[in-house]
PDB file of C-alpha atoms in Angstrom:
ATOM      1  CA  UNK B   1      -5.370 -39.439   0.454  1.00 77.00           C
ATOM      2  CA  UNK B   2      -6.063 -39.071  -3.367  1.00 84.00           C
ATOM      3  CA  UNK B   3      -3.636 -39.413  -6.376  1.00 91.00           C
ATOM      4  CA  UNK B   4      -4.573 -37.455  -9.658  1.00 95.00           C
ATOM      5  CA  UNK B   5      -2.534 -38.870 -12.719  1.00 96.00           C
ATOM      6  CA  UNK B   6      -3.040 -37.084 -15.521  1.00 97.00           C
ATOM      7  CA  UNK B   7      -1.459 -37.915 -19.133  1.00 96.00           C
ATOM      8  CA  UNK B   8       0.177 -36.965 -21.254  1.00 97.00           C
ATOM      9  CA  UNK B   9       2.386 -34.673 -19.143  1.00 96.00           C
ATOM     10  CA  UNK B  10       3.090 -33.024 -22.488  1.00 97.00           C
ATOM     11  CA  UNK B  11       1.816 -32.921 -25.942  1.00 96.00           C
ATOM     12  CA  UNK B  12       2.646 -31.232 -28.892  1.00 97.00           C
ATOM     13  CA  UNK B  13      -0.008 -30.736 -31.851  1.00 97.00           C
ATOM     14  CA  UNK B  14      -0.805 -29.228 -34.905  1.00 98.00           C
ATOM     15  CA  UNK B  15      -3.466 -26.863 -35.431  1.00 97.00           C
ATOM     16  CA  UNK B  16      -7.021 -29.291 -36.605  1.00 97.00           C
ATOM     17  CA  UNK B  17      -5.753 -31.992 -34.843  1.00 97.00           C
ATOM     18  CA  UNK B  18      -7.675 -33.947 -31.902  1.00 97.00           C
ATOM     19  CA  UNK B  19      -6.821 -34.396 -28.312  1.00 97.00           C
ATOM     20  CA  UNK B  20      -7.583 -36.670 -26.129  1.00 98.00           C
ATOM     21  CA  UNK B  21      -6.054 -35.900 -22.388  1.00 98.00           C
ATOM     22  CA  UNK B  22      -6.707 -38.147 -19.269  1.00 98.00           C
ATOM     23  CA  UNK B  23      -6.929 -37.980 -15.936  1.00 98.00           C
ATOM     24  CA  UNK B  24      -7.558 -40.328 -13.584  1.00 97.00           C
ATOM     25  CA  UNK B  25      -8.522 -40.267  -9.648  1.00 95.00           C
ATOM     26  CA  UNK B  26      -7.595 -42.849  -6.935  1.00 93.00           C
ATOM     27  CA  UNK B  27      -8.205 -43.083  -3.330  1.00 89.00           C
ATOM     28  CA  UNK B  28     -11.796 -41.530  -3.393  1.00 84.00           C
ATOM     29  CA  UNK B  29     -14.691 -42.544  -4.747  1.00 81.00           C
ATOM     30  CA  UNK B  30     -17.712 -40.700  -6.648  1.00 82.00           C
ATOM     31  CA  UNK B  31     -15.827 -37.224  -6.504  1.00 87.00           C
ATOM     32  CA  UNK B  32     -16.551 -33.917  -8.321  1.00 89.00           C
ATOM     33  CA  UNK B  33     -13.997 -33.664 -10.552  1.00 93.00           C
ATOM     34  CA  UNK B  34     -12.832 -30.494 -12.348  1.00 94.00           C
ATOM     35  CA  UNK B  35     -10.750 -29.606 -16.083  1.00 95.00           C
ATOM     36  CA  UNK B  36      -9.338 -25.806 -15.141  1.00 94.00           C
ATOM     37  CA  UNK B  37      -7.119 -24.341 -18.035  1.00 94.00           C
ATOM     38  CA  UNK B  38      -3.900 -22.297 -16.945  1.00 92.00           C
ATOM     39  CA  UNK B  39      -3.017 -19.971 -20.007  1.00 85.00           C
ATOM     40  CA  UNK B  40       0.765 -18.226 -20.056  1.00 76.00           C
ATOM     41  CA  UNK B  41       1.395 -19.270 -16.726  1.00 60.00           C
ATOM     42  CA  UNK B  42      -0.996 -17.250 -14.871  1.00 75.00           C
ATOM     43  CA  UNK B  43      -4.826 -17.798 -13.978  1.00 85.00           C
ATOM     44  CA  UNK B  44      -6.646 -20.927 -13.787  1.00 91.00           C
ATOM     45  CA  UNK B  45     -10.153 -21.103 -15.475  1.00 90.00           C
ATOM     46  CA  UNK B  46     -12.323 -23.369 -15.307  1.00 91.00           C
ATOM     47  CA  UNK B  47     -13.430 -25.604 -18.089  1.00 94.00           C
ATOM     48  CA  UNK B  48     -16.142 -28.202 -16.741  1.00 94.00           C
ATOM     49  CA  UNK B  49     -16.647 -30.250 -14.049  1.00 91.00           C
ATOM     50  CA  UNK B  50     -18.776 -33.335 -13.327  1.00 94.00           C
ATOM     51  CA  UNK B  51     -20.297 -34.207 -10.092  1.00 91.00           C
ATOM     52  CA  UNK B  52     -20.954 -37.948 -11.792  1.00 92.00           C
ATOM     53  CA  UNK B  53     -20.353 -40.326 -14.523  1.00 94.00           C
ATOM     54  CA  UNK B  54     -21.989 -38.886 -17.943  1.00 94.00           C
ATOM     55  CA  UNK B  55     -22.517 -35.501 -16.057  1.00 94.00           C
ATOM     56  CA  UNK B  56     -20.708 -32.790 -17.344  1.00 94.00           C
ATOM     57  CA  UNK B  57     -20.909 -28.950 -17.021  1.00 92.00           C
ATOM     58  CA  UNK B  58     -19.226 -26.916 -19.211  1.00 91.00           C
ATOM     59  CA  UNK B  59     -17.968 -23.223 -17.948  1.00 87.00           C
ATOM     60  CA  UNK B  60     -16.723 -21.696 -21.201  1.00 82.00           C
ATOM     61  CA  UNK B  61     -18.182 -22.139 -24.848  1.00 69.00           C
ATOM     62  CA  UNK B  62     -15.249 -23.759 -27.129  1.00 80.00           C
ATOM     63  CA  UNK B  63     -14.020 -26.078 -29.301  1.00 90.00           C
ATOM     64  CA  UNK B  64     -13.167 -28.611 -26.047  1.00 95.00           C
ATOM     65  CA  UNK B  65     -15.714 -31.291 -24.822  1.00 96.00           C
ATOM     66  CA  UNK B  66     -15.224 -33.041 -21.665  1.00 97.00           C
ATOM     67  CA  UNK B  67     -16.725 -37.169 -20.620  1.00 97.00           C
ATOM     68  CA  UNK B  68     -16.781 -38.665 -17.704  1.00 97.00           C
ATOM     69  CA  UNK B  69     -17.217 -42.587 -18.453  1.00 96.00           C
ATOM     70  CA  UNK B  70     -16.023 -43.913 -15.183  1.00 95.00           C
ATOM     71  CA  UNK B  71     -16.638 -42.456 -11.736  1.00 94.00           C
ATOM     72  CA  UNK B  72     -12.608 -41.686 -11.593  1.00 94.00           C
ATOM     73  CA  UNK B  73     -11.916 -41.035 -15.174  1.00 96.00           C
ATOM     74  CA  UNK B  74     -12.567 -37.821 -16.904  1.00 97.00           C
ATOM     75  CA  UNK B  75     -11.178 -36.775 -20.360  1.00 98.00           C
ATOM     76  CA  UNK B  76     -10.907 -33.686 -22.043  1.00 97.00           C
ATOM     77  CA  UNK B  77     -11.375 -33.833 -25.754  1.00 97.00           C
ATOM     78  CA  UNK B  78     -11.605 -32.175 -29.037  1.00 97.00           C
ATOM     79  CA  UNK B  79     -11.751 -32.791 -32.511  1.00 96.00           C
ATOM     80  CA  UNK B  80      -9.803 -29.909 -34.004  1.00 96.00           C
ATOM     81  CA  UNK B  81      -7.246 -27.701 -31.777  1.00 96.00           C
ATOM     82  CA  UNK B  82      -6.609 -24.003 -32.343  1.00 95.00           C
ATOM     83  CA  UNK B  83      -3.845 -22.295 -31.313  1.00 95.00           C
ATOM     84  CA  UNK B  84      -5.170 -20.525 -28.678  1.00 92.00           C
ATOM     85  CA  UNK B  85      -6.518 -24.029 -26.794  1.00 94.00           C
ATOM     86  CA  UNK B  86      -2.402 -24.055 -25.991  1.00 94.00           C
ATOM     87  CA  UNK B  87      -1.899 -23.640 -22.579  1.00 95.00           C
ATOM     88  CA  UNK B  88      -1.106 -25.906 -19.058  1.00 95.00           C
ATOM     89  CA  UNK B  89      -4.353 -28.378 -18.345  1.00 97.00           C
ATOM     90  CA  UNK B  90      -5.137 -28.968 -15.133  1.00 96.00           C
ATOM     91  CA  UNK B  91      -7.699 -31.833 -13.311  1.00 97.00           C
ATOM     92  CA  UNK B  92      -8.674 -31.375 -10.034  1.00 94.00           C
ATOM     93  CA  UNK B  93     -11.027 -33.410  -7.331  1.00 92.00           C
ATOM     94  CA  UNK B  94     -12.151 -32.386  -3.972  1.00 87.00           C
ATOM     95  CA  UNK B  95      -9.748 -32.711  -1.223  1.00 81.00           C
ATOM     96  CA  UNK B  96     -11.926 -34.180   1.502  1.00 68.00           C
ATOM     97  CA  UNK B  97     -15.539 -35.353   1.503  1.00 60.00           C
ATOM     98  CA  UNK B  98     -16.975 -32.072   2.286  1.00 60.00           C
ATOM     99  CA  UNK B  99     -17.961 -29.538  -0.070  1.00 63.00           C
ATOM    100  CA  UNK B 100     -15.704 -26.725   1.404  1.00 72.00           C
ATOM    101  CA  UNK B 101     -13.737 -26.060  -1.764  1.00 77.00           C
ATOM    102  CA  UNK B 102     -10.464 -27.546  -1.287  1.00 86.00           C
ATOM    103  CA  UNK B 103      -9.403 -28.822  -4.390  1.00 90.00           C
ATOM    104  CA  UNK B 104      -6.466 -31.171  -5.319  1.00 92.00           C
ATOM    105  CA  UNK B 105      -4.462 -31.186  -8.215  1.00 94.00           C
ATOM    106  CA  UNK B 106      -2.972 -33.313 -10.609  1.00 96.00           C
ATOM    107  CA  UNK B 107       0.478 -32.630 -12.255  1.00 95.00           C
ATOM    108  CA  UNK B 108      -1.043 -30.923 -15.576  1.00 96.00           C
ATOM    109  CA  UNK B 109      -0.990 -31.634 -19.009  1.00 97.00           C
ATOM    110  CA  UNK B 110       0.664 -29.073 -21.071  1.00 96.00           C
ATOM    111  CA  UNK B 111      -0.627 -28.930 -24.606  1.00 96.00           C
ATOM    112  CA  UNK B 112       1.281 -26.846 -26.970  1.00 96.00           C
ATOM    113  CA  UNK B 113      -0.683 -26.287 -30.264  1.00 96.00           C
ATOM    114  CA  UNK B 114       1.738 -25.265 -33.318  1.00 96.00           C
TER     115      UNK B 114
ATOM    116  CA  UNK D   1     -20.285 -14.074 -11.919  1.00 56.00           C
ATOM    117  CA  UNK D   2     -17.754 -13.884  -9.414  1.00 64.00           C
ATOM    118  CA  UNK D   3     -14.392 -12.229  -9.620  1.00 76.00           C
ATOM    119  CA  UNK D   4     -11.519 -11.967  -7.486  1.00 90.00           C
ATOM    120  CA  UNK D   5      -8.956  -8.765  -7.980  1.00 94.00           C
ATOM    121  CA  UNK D   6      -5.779 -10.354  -6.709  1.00 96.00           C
ATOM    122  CA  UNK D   7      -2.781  -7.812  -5.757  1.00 96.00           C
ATOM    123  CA  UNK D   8      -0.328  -7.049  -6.297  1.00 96.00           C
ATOM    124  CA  UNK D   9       0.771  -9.369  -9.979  1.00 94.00           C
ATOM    125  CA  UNK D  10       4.283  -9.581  -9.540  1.00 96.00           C
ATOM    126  CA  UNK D  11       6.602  -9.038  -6.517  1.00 96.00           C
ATOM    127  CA  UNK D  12      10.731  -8.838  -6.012  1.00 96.00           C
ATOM    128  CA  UNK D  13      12.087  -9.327  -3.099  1.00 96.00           C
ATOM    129  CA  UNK D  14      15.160 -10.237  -1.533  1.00 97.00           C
ATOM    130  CA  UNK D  15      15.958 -13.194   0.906  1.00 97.00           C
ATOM    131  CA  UNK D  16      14.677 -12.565   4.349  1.00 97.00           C
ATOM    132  CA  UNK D  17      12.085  -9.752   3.934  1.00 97.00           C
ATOM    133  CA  UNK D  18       8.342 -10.501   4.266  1.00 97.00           C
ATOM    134  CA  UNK D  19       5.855 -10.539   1.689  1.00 97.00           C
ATOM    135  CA  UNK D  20       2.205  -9.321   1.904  1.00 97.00           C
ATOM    136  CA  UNK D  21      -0.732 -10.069  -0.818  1.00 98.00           C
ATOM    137  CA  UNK D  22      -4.404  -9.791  -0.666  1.00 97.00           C
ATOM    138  CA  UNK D  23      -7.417 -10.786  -2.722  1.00 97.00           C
ATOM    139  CA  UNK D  24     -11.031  -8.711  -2.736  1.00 97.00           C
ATOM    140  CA  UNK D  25     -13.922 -10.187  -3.860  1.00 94.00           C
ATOM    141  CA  UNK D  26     -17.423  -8.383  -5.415  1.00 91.00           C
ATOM    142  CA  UNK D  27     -19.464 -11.083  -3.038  1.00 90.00           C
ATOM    143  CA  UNK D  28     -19.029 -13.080  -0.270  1.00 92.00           C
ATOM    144  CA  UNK D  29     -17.496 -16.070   0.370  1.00 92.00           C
ATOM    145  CA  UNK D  30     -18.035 -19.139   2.669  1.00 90.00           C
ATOM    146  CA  UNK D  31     -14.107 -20.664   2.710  1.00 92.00           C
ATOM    147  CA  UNK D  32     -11.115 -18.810   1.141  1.00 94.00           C
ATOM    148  CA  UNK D  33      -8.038 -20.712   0.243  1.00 95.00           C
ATOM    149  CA  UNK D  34      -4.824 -19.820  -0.737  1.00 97.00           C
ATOM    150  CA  UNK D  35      -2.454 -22.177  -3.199  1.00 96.00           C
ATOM    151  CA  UNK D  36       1.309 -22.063  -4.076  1.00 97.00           C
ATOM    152  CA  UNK D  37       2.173 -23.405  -7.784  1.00 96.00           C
ATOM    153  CA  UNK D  38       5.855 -24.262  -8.595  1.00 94.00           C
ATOM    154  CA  UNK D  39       6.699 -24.097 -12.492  1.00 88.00           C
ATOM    155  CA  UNK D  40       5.451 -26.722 -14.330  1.00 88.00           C
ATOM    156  CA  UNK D  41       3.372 -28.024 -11.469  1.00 93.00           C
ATOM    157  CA  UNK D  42      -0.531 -28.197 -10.217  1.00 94.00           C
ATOM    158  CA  UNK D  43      -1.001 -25.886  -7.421  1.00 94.00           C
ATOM    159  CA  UNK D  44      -0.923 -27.437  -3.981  1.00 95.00           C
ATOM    160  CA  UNK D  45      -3.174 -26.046  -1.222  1.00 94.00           C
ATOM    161  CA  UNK D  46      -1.087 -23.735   1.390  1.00 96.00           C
ATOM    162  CA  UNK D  47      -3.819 -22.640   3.840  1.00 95.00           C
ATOM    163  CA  UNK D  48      -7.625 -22.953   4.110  1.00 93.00           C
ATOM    164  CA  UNK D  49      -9.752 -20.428   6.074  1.00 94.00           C
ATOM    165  CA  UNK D  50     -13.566 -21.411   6.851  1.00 92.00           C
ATOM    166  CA  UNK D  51     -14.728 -18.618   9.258  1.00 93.00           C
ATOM    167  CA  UNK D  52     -15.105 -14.641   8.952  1.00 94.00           C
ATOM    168  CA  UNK D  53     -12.055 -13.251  11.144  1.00 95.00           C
ATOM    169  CA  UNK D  54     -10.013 -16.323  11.194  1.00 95.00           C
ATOM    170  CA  UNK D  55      -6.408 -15.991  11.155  1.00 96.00           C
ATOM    171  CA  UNK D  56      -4.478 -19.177  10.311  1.00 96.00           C
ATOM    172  CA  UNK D  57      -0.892 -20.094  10.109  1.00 96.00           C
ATOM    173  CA  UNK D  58       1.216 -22.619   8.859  1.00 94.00           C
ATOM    174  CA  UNK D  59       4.920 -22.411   9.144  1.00 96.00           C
ATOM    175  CA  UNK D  60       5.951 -18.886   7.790  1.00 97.00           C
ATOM    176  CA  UNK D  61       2.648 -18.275   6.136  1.00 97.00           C
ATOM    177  CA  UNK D  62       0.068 -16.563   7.854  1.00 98.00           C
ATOM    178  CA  UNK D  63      -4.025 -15.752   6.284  1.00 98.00           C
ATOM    179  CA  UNK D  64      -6.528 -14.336   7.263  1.00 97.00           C
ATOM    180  CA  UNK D  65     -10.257 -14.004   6.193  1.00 96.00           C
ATOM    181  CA  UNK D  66     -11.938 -10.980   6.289  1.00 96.00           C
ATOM    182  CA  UNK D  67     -14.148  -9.649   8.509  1.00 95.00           C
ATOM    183  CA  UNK D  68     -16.765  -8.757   6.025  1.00 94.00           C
ATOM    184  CA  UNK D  69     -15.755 -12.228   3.992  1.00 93.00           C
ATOM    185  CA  UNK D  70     -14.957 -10.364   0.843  1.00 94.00           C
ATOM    186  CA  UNK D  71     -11.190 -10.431   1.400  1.00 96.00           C
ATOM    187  CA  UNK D  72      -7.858 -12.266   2.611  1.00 97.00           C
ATOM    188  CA  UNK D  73      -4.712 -11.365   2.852  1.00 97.00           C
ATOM    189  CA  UNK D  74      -1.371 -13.882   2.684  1.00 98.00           C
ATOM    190  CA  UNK D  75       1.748 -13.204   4.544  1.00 98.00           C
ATOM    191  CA  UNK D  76       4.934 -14.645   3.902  1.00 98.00           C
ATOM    192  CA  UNK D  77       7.912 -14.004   6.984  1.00 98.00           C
ATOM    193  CA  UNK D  78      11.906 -14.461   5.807  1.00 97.00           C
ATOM    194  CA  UNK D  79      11.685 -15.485   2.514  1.00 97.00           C
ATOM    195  CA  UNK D  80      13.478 -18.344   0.998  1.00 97.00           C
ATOM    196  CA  UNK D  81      14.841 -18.604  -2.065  1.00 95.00           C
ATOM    197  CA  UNK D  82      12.011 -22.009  -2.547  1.00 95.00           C
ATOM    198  CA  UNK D  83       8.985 -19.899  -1.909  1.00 97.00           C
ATOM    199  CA  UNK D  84       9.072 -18.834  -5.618  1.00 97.00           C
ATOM    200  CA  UNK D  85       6.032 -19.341  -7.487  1.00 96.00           C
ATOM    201  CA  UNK D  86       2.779 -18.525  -8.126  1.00 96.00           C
ATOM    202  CA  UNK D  87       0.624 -17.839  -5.407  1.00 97.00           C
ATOM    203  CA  UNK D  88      -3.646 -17.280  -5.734  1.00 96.00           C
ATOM    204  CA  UNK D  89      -6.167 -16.967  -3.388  1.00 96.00           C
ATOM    205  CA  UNK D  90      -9.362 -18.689  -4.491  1.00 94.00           C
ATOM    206  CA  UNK D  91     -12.756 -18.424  -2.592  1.00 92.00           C
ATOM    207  CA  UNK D  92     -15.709 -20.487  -2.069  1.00 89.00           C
ATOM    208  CA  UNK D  93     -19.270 -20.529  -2.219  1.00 82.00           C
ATOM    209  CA  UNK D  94     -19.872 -22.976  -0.247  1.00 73.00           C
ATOM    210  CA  UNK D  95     -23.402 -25.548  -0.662  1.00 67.00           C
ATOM    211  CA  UNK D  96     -24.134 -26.609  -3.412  1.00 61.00           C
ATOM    212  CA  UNK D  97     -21.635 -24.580  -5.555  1.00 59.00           C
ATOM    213  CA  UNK D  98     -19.684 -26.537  -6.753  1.00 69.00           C
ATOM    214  CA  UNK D  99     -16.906 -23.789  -8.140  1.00 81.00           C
ATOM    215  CA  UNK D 100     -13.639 -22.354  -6.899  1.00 87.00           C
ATOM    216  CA  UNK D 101     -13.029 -18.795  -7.924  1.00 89.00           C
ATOM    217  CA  UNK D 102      -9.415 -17.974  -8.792  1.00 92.00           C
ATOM    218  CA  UNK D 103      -7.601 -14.781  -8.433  1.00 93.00           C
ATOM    219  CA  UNK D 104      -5.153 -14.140 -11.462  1.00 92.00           C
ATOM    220  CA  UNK D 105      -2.133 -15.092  -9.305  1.00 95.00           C
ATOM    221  CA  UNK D 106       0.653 -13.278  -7.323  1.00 96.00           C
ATOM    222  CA  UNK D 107       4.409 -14.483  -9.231  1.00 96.00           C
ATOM    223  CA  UNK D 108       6.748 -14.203  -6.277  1.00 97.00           C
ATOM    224  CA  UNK D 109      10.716 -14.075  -7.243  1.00 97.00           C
ATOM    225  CA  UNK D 110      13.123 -14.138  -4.338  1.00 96.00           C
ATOM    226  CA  UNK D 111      16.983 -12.830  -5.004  1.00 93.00           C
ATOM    227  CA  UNK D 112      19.010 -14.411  -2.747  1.00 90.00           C
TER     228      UNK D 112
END
């Protein structure tokens, strides 16, 4: 089964800093993998996703950027936060090898922008 | 694009009673899942349903997909004080789409 670490499990930064948040996948190989944003607790929407290395999709116009320069690495990124990019990041990978949907979480980065 | 009107937000309940929520979709759906997600944790998958009509359990949980695929409903029998949390439903596309569509989440508290 697959292991999503993600880090830093939480971060505090200024407004017009940059971020840099990782996750990495084990136990699978060549996965879609997926950035969903969790804002206040409730709702997850999603941010990108890449179905390889250097392919990225990206869901919502913003400040964030995502790369993918390994086939189980995939960072989320940005050169200067706002307050409202605060909220509980979440990276995700399919949780078998068929496209039904299942998803599997890591533990979540929670960025608090000040 | 797709949305899913999850009901109802919020629920309060005491130990032992069962819980009912449901999701509706605009379209149609190939799988619809439902997740749990304990505070400060990514959700984990509870149930997933793959087939119009198909009622699945697992433990006290029971789903169900809708007949016309544009719903699902979650039951929850005797609450526990540990089934606190956030519960969604989230559907599928299926083939080539890639995306999960989330419902805004059900926050279940249960009084003991």
């Amino acid at each position: 089964s697959q292991t999503i670490h993600q880090w830093p499990a939480t971060l505090v930064q200024p407004v017009g800093s940059p971020l840099s948040l990782e996750c990495t996948v084990e136990g699978t190989s060549n996965p879609n993998l997926y950035w969903y944003r969790q804002a206040a607790g409730r709702g997850l929407q999603l941010l990108f996703y890449s179905v390889g290395i250097g392919q990225i999709s990206s869901e919502v116009p913003q400040n964030l950027s995502a790369s993918r320069p390994q086939d189980r690495q995939f960072i989320l990124s940005s050169k200067k936060l706002l307050l409202s990019d605060s909220g509980f990041y979440l990276c995700a990978c399919p949780a078998s090898g068929a496209n039904t949907g299942e998803l599997f979480f890591g533990e979540g980065s929670r960025l608090t922008v000040l | 694009g797709q949305q899913l009107n999850q009901s109802p937000q919020s629920m309060f309940i005491q130990e032992g009673e069962d819980v009912s929520m449901n999701c509706t979709s605009s379209s149609i759906f190939n799988t619809w899942l439902w997740y749990k997600q304990d505070p400060g944790e990514g959700p984990v998958l509870l149930i997933a349903l793959y087939k119009a009509g198909e009622l699945t359990s697992n433990g006290r949980l029971t789903a169900q997909f809708g007949i016309t695929r544009k719903d699902s409903f979650l039951n929850i029998s005797a609450s526990i004080p540990s089934d606190v949390g956030i519960y969604f439903c989230a559907g599928h596309g299926g083939g080539s789409n890639y995306k999960l569509t989330f419902g805004k989440g059900t926050l279940l508290t249960v009084n003991p």
